[in-house]
Short mmCIF file of C-alpha atoms in Angstrom, two decimals:
data_model
loop_
_atom_site.label_atom_id
_atom_site.label_comp_id
_atom_site.label_asym_id
_atom_site.label_seq_id
_atom_site.Cartn_x
_atom_site.Cartn_y
_atom_site.Cartn_z
CA MET D 1 7.43 -55.53 -73.71
CA TRP D 2 6.12 -52.19 -74.95
CA GLY D 3 8.45 -49.26 -75.43
CA SER D 4 7.60 -45.60 -75.95
CA PHE D 5 4.35 -45.07 -77.84
CA ASP D 6 5.05 -41.32 -77.77
CA ARG D 7 8.21 -41.70 -79.85
CA THR D 8 7.55 -44.75 -82.02
CA PHE D 9 3.83 -45.06 -82.75
CA PRO D 10 2.80 -43.26 -85.99
CA TRP D 11 0.20 -41.02 -84.39
CA ASP D 12 0.45 -38.49 -87.22
CA ILE D 13 -0.75 -40.89 -89.94
CA ALA D 14 -2.52 -43.69 -88.01
CA PRO D 15 -6.03 -42.15 -88.41
CA GLN D 16 -5.71 -42.56 -92.19
CA PHE D 17 -5.83 -46.38 -92.02
CA ASP D 18 -8.24 -49.09 -90.90
CA VAL D 19 -5.54 -51.53 -89.83
CA LEU D 20 -1.97 -51.03 -88.55
CA VAL D 21 0.33 -54.05 -88.80
CA PRO D 22 3.46 -54.10 -86.59
CA THR D 23 6.39 -55.76 -88.35
CA ALA D 24 10.03 -56.61 -87.85
CA PRO D 25 12.47 -54.96 -90.28
CA SER D 26 13.25 -56.97 -93.42
CA TRP D 27 15.76 -56.62 -96.22
CA ALA D 28 14.76 -59.82 -98.03
CA ASP D 29 14.05 -60.18 -101.74
CA ASP D 30 10.62 -61.58 -100.81
CA ILE D 31 9.03 -59.94 -97.77
CA LEU D 32 6.32 -61.84 -95.92
CA VAL D 33 3.41 -59.66 -94.77
CA PHE D 34 1.60 -61.00 -91.72
CA THR D 35 -0.79 -59.64 -89.10
CA PRO D 36 0.73 -60.93 -85.83
CA GLY D 37 -1.68 -62.34 -83.29
CA HIS D 38 0.29 -60.88 -80.40
CA MET D 39 -0.37 -57.23 -81.36
CA MET D 40 -2.49 -55.44 -83.95
CA PHE D 41 -4.25 -52.07 -84.20
CA TYR D 42 -7.72 -51.61 -85.74
CA ARG D 43 -9.78 -48.51 -86.35
CA HIS D 44 -12.62 -48.35 -83.81
CA SER D 45 -15.50 -48.16 -86.27
CA ASP D 46 -18.59 -50.13 -87.21
CA ASP D 47 -17.40 -50.42 -90.80
CA VAL D 48 -14.14 -52.12 -89.82
CA VAL D 49 -15.86 -54.46 -87.37
CA ARG D 50 -18.43 -55.36 -90.00
CA GLU D 51 -15.72 -56.10 -92.56
CA LEU D 52 -13.74 -58.28 -90.17
CA MET D 53 -16.85 -60.19 -89.18
CA ASN D 54 -17.50 -60.97 -92.84
CA MET D 55 -14.68 -63.52 -92.71
CA PRO D 56 -16.36 -66.76 -93.84
CA HIS D 57 -15.64 -68.69 -90.64
CA VAL D 58 -17.16 -66.10 -88.33
CA LYS D 59 -19.82 -64.39 -90.46
CA ASP D 60 -22.62 -66.17 -88.56
CA MET D 61 -23.02 -68.71 -85.78
CA ASP D 62 -23.61 -71.65 -88.13
CA SER D 63 -20.35 -70.93 -89.95
CA PHE D 64 -18.45 -70.56 -86.71
CA MET D 65 -19.77 -73.84 -85.31
CA GLN D 66 -19.63 -75.93 -88.47
CA ASP D 67 -16.79 -74.68 -90.68
CA PRO D 68 -13.42 -75.85 -89.38
CA PHE D 69 -10.50 -73.46 -89.46
CA LEU D 70 -8.18 -74.78 -92.12
CA SER D 71 -4.77 -74.37 -90.49
CA HIS D 72 -3.63 -76.70 -87.73
CA ILE D 73 -0.82 -74.36 -86.61
CA SER D 74 -2.59 -71.14 -85.75
CA GLU D 75 -5.86 -69.66 -86.90
CA GLU D 76 -4.24 -66.20 -86.81
CA VAL D 77 -2.84 -66.90 -90.30
CA GLU D 78 -6.36 -67.13 -91.69
CA TRP D 79 -7.24 -63.75 -90.18
CA SER D 80 -4.02 -62.36 -91.61
CA HIS D 81 -4.69 -63.69 -95.10
CA TYR D 82 -8.26 -62.42 -95.05
CA THR D 83 -7.38 -58.97 -93.70
CA LEU D 84 -4.50 -58.21 -96.07
CA LEU D 85 -6.30 -59.36 -99.22
CA ASN D 86 -9.60 -57.70 -98.31
CA ALA D 87 -9.70 -54.74 -100.70
CA ASN D 88 -12.32 -53.03 -98.54
CA LEU D 89 -9.79 -52.46 -95.73
CA SER D 90 -6.96 -49.94 -95.81
CA PHE D 91 -3.80 -50.99 -93.98
CA LEU D 92 -0.29 -49.84 -93.10
CA THR D 93 2.62 -51.96 -91.93
CA ILE D 94 4.82 -50.19 -89.39
CA PRO D 95 8.40 -51.18 -88.45
CA ALA D 96 7.89 -51.87 -84.77
CA MET D 97 9.64 -54.96 -83.39
CA VAL D 98 13.19 -54.85 -82.05
CA HIS D 99 14.95 -57.48 -84.16
CA GLN D 100 18.54 -57.45 -82.90
CA SER D 101 19.93 -60.19 -80.69
CA ALA D 102 21.21 -57.58 -78.18
CA HIS D 103 18.67 -55.14 -76.77
CA VAL D 104 17.76 -52.96 -73.81
CA SER D 105 14.17 -52.67 -72.58
CA THR D 106 12.97 -49.92 -70.24
CA LEU D 107 9.65 -48.42 -69.23
CA ASP D 108 10.46 -45.52 -71.56
CA GLY D 109 11.69 -47.24 -74.69
CA VAL D 110 13.10 -50.48 -76.11
CA PHE D 111 16.34 -50.37 -78.10
CA GLY D 112 18.28 -52.79 -80.31
CA PHE D 113 22.01 -52.89 -81.00
CA ASP D 114 24.09 -54.19 -83.91
CA GLY D 115 27.83 -54.71 -84.03
CA VAL D 116 27.90 -56.54 -80.70
CA ASN D 117 30.81 -58.92 -80.18
CA THR D 118 29.11 -61.62 -78.14
CA SER D 119 32.44 -63.04 -77.02
CA ALA D 120 32.90 -59.79 -75.11
CA LEU D 121 29.69 -60.50 -73.18
CA ARG D 122 30.90 -63.41 -71.07
CA LYS D 123 32.52 -63.90 -67.71
CA HIS D 124 33.52 -60.37 -66.87
CA GLN D 125 35.48 -60.15 -63.64
CA ASP D 126 32.91 -58.23 -61.66
CA ALA D 127 33.51 -58.59 -57.93
CA LEU D 128 29.84 -58.12 -57.09
CA VAL D 129 28.38 -60.26 -59.88
CA PRO D 130 30.94 -62.89 -60.93
CA LEU D 131 28.71 -64.17 -63.71
CA SER D 132 27.92 -60.76 -65.19
CA MET D 133 28.06 -60.78 -69.00
CA THR D 134 28.76 -57.05 -69.25
CA SER D 135 31.44 -54.76 -67.90
CA LEU D 136 30.64 -51.63 -65.91
CA GLY D 137 31.97 -49.58 -68.85
CA GLN D 138 29.58 -51.28 -71.27
CA ARG D 139 26.65 -50.78 -68.94
CA ASN D 140 27.32 -47.09 -68.34
CA ASP D 141 27.86 -46.41 -72.05
CA LEU D 142 24.56 -48.11 -72.96
CA ILE D 143 22.66 -46.30 -70.22
CA GLU D 144 24.04 -42.97 -71.45
CA ALA D 145 23.13 -43.86 -75.05
CA VAL D 146 19.53 -44.59 -74.01
CA ARG D 147 19.27 -41.35 -72.04
CA THR D 148 20.63 -39.34 -74.99
CA TRP D 149 18.22 -41.03 -77.42
CA ARG D 150 15.18 -40.21 -75.29
CA ALA D 151 15.98 -36.50 -75.52
CA LYS D 152 15.90 -36.49 -79.34
CA GLN D 153 13.19 -34.60 -81.21
CA ARG D 154 10.57 -36.83 -82.77
CA ARG D 155 10.28 -36.51 -86.55
CA ALA D 156 7.26 -37.00 -88.80
CA THR D 157 6.58 -40.59 -89.91
CA PHE D 158 6.45 -39.65 -93.59
CA THR D 159 8.86 -36.92 -94.70
CA SER D 160 9.74 -35.15 -97.92
CA GLU D 161 12.71 -37.52 -98.23
CA GLY D 162 10.51 -40.62 -98.48
CA GLN D 163 10.15 -42.62 -101.68
CA GLU D 164 7.23 -44.80 -102.71
CA TYR D 165 6.04 -46.94 -105.62
CA THR D 166 3.37 -49.57 -106.30
CA VAL D 167 3.94 -53.29 -105.71
CA ASP D 168 1.90 -56.47 -106.09
CA LEU D 169 0.76 -58.71 -103.27
CA HIS D 170 1.37 -62.40 -104.00
CA ASP D 171 -1.17 -64.84 -102.59
CA GLY D 172 0.01 -68.27 -101.41
CA GLU D 173 3.36 -68.12 -103.20
CA PHE D 174 5.93 -67.23 -100.51
CA PRO D 175 9.18 -69.08 -101.34
CA GLY D 176 10.71 -68.99 -97.85
CA GLY D 177 10.19 -70.99 -94.68
CA LEU D 178 6.83 -70.71 -92.92
CA TRP D 179 5.29 -71.87 -89.66
CA PHE D 180 1.83 -72.17 -91.25
CA PRO D 181 0.29 -73.55 -94.47
CA LYS D 182 1.69 -71.80 -97.54
CA GLN D 183 -1.80 -71.13 -98.93
CA PHE D 184 -2.22 -68.40 -96.30
CA SER D 185 1.01 -66.57 -97.11
CA VAL D 186 0.99 -63.02 -98.46
CA HIS D 187 4.19 -61.39 -99.65
CA TYR D 188 5.64 -58.79 -102.00
CA ARG D 189 8.94 -58.19 -103.78
CA PRO D 190 10.66 -54.84 -103.15
CA ASP D 191 12.33 -53.17 -106.09
CA TYR D 192 15.82 -52.50 -104.75
CA GLY D 193 16.68 -50.90 -108.05
CA ARG D 194 14.30 -48.06 -107.18
CA VAL D 195 14.74 -47.70 -103.42
CA PRO D 196 17.60 -48.42 -101.01
CA LYS D 197 17.78 -51.84 -99.39
CA ASN D 198 19.50 -50.76 -96.19
CA ASP D 199 19.34 -47.83 -93.76
CA VAL D 200 15.64 -47.23 -94.34
CA ARG D 201 12.34 -47.71 -92.55
CA ARG D 202 10.05 -49.76 -94.79
CA TYR D 203 6.26 -49.37 -94.95
CA LEU D 204 3.61 -51.16 -97.00
CA MET D 205 0.11 -49.77 -97.40
CA ARG D 206 -3.25 -49.73 -99.07
CA ARG D 207 -4.29 -46.14 -98.54
CA ALA D 208 -7.95 -46.52 -99.44
CA PRO D 209 -10.45 -49.29 -100.12
CA ASN D 210 -9.78 -50.89 -103.51
CA GLY D 211 -6.59 -48.87 -103.76
CA VAL D 212 -3.19 -49.93 -105.06
CA ILE D 213 -0.53 -51.44 -102.80
CA VAL D 214 2.39 -49.10 -102.17
CA GLU D 215 5.77 -49.58 -100.57
CA ARG D 216 7.32 -46.48 -99.01
CA VAL D 217 10.80 -46.15 -97.56
CA GLU D 218 12.03 -43.41 -95.27
CA PRO D 219 15.75 -42.78 -94.72
CA MET D 220 17.13 -44.08 -91.44
CA PRO D 221 20.87 -43.26 -91.26
CA PRO D 222 22.79 -45.47 -88.82
CA VAL D 223 23.18 -44.12 -85.29
CA TYR D 224 26.63 -45.07 -84.02
CA ILE D 225 27.47 -45.26 -80.35
CA GLU D 226 30.70 -46.16 -78.56
CA VAL D 227 30.40 -48.95 -76.03
CA ASP D 228 33.53 -49.54 -73.97
CA GLY D 229 35.73 -48.68 -76.96
CA ALA D 230 33.71 -50.65 -79.56
CA ARG D 231 31.37 -49.12 -82.17
CA TRP D 232 27.77 -50.34 -82.09
CA THR D 233 24.70 -49.12 -83.96
CA MET D 234 21.43 -48.38 -82.19
CA THR D 235 17.74 -48.29 -83.13
CA GLU D 236 14.50 -47.88 -81.20
CA GLY D 237 11.42 -50.08 -81.61
CA LEU D 238 7.85 -50.00 -80.40
CA TYR D 239 8.16 -53.31 -78.57
CA ASN D 240 10.28 -56.36 -77.76
CA HIS D 241 8.68 -59.75 -78.36
CA PHE D 242 11.30 -62.05 -76.74
CA GLN D 243 10.29 -64.71 -79.28
CA ALA D 244 13.65 -66.51 -79.27
CA GLU D 245 14.89 -65.49 -75.83
CA LYS D 246 12.09 -67.14 -73.87
CA TYR D 247 13.20 -70.58 -75.11
CA GLN D 248 16.82 -70.21 -74.02
CA PRO D 249 18.20 -72.16 -71.03
CA TYR D 250 19.03 -68.94 -69.19
CA TRP D 251 15.47 -67.56 -69.44
CA GLY D 252 14.19 -66.25 -66.14
CA LEU D 253 13.11 -62.96 -64.60
CA PRO D 254 12.85 -61.67 -61.03
CA LEU D 255 9.52 -61.74 -59.21
CA SER D 256 9.25 -57.95 -59.07
CA ALA D 257 8.58 -55.89 -62.18
CA ILE D 258 11.28 -53.72 -63.74
CA GLY D 259 11.44 -50.24 -62.20
CA ILE D 260 11.24 -46.83 -63.88
CA HIS D 261 14.98 -46.28 -63.60
CA GLU D 262 16.06 -49.84 -64.46
CA TYR D 263 17.41 -51.34 -67.68
CA LEU D 264 16.67 -54.89 -68.86
CA PHE D 265 19.54 -56.06 -71.10
CA MET D 266 19.42 -59.28 -73.11
CA GLU D 267 21.65 -60.96 -75.62
CA LYS D 268 19.80 -63.81 -77.28
CA GLU D 269 22.51 -66.43 -76.95
CA THR D 270 24.12 -65.20 -73.75
CA GLY D 271 21.72 -64.11 -71.03
CA ILE D 272 19.75 -61.47 -69.16
CA GLU D 273 20.76 -58.69 -66.81
CA ILE D 274 18.90 -55.90 -65.04
CA TRP D 275 20.85 -52.76 -64.20
CA ASP D 276 20.13 -49.84 -61.91
CA SER D 277 20.65 -46.24 -63.05
CA GLN D 278 24.32 -46.35 -61.99
CA GLY D 279 25.13 -49.48 -63.99
CA GLY D 280 24.93 -51.84 -61.04
CA VAL D 281 23.68 -55.36 -61.82
CA THR D 282 20.60 -56.17 -59.72
CA PHE D 283 19.68 -59.42 -61.52
CA SER D 284 21.63 -61.78 -63.76
CA SER D 285 20.88 -65.05 -65.54
CA VAL D 286 23.70 -65.98 -67.89
CA ALA D 287 24.31 -69.08 -70.02
CA GLU D 288 27.69 -70.64 -69.46
CA ASP D 289 29.64 -72.18 -72.32
CA ASP D 290 28.03 -75.57 -71.71
CA GLY D 291 24.56 -74.01 -72.13
CA GLU D 292 23.60 -74.35 -68.48
CA ARG D 293 21.94 -71.44 -66.73
CA GLN D 294 23.93 -69.64 -64.05
CA THR D 295 22.24 -67.02 -61.87
#
């Protein structure tokens, strides 16, 4: 689900790059770089189209019909590998995906929360919704936090406080778990001795064709909010993917789309709720302790 492009898309620097790669935040020692098939941004130009169509498997009809794609998992990894290692294309990774297990999605922004005690998200004694996983206090505090966030002034993507340095891209050597053949992996190793590991937004880029690879970090101090007496931290993303949630036993959504003044709350292990602007629960699908779905 898309959030606010006005607040989270890097409009101020996007025209400088051929390819924009949405990513989830990472603090790993080895960071996988991958162009996700579910969302990418490409410069609308003949040069970029021509470069992408030079990929060996699609460069002409004979190649497309006769050369098999090598991966049996998903051909998107071959596009990713080709795009990132193609020195003729500039690219920028942008922190975009909400990664937290607890998040709120609205038609004007998607937000993730850390510090959530999931045991506090079960079986609240709500007379109207007995299976609600949130209290009215939690709902109202989160709604107010979202409203306050939306009123904040947008800042430049790259600021004078940012730090950057060159890194190397490693081809086919990623040491972590993968869902595709290792030969298509591309990753780099951040230098945490030079830049902070936490509380930053992390970017990777090739600014110009045949240019060096640069990592840049921008400070992102934690934003603390109080939720029914507990302290959570809050971030905003460009979109929510629901990659893990859609496989949970509780997964289900109402037939009608979410409204402009509604809030879609999910906790990955616990369930889904939709709230109205007053914190009332209009839809609920919550996993009970035995894993069964209760609606």
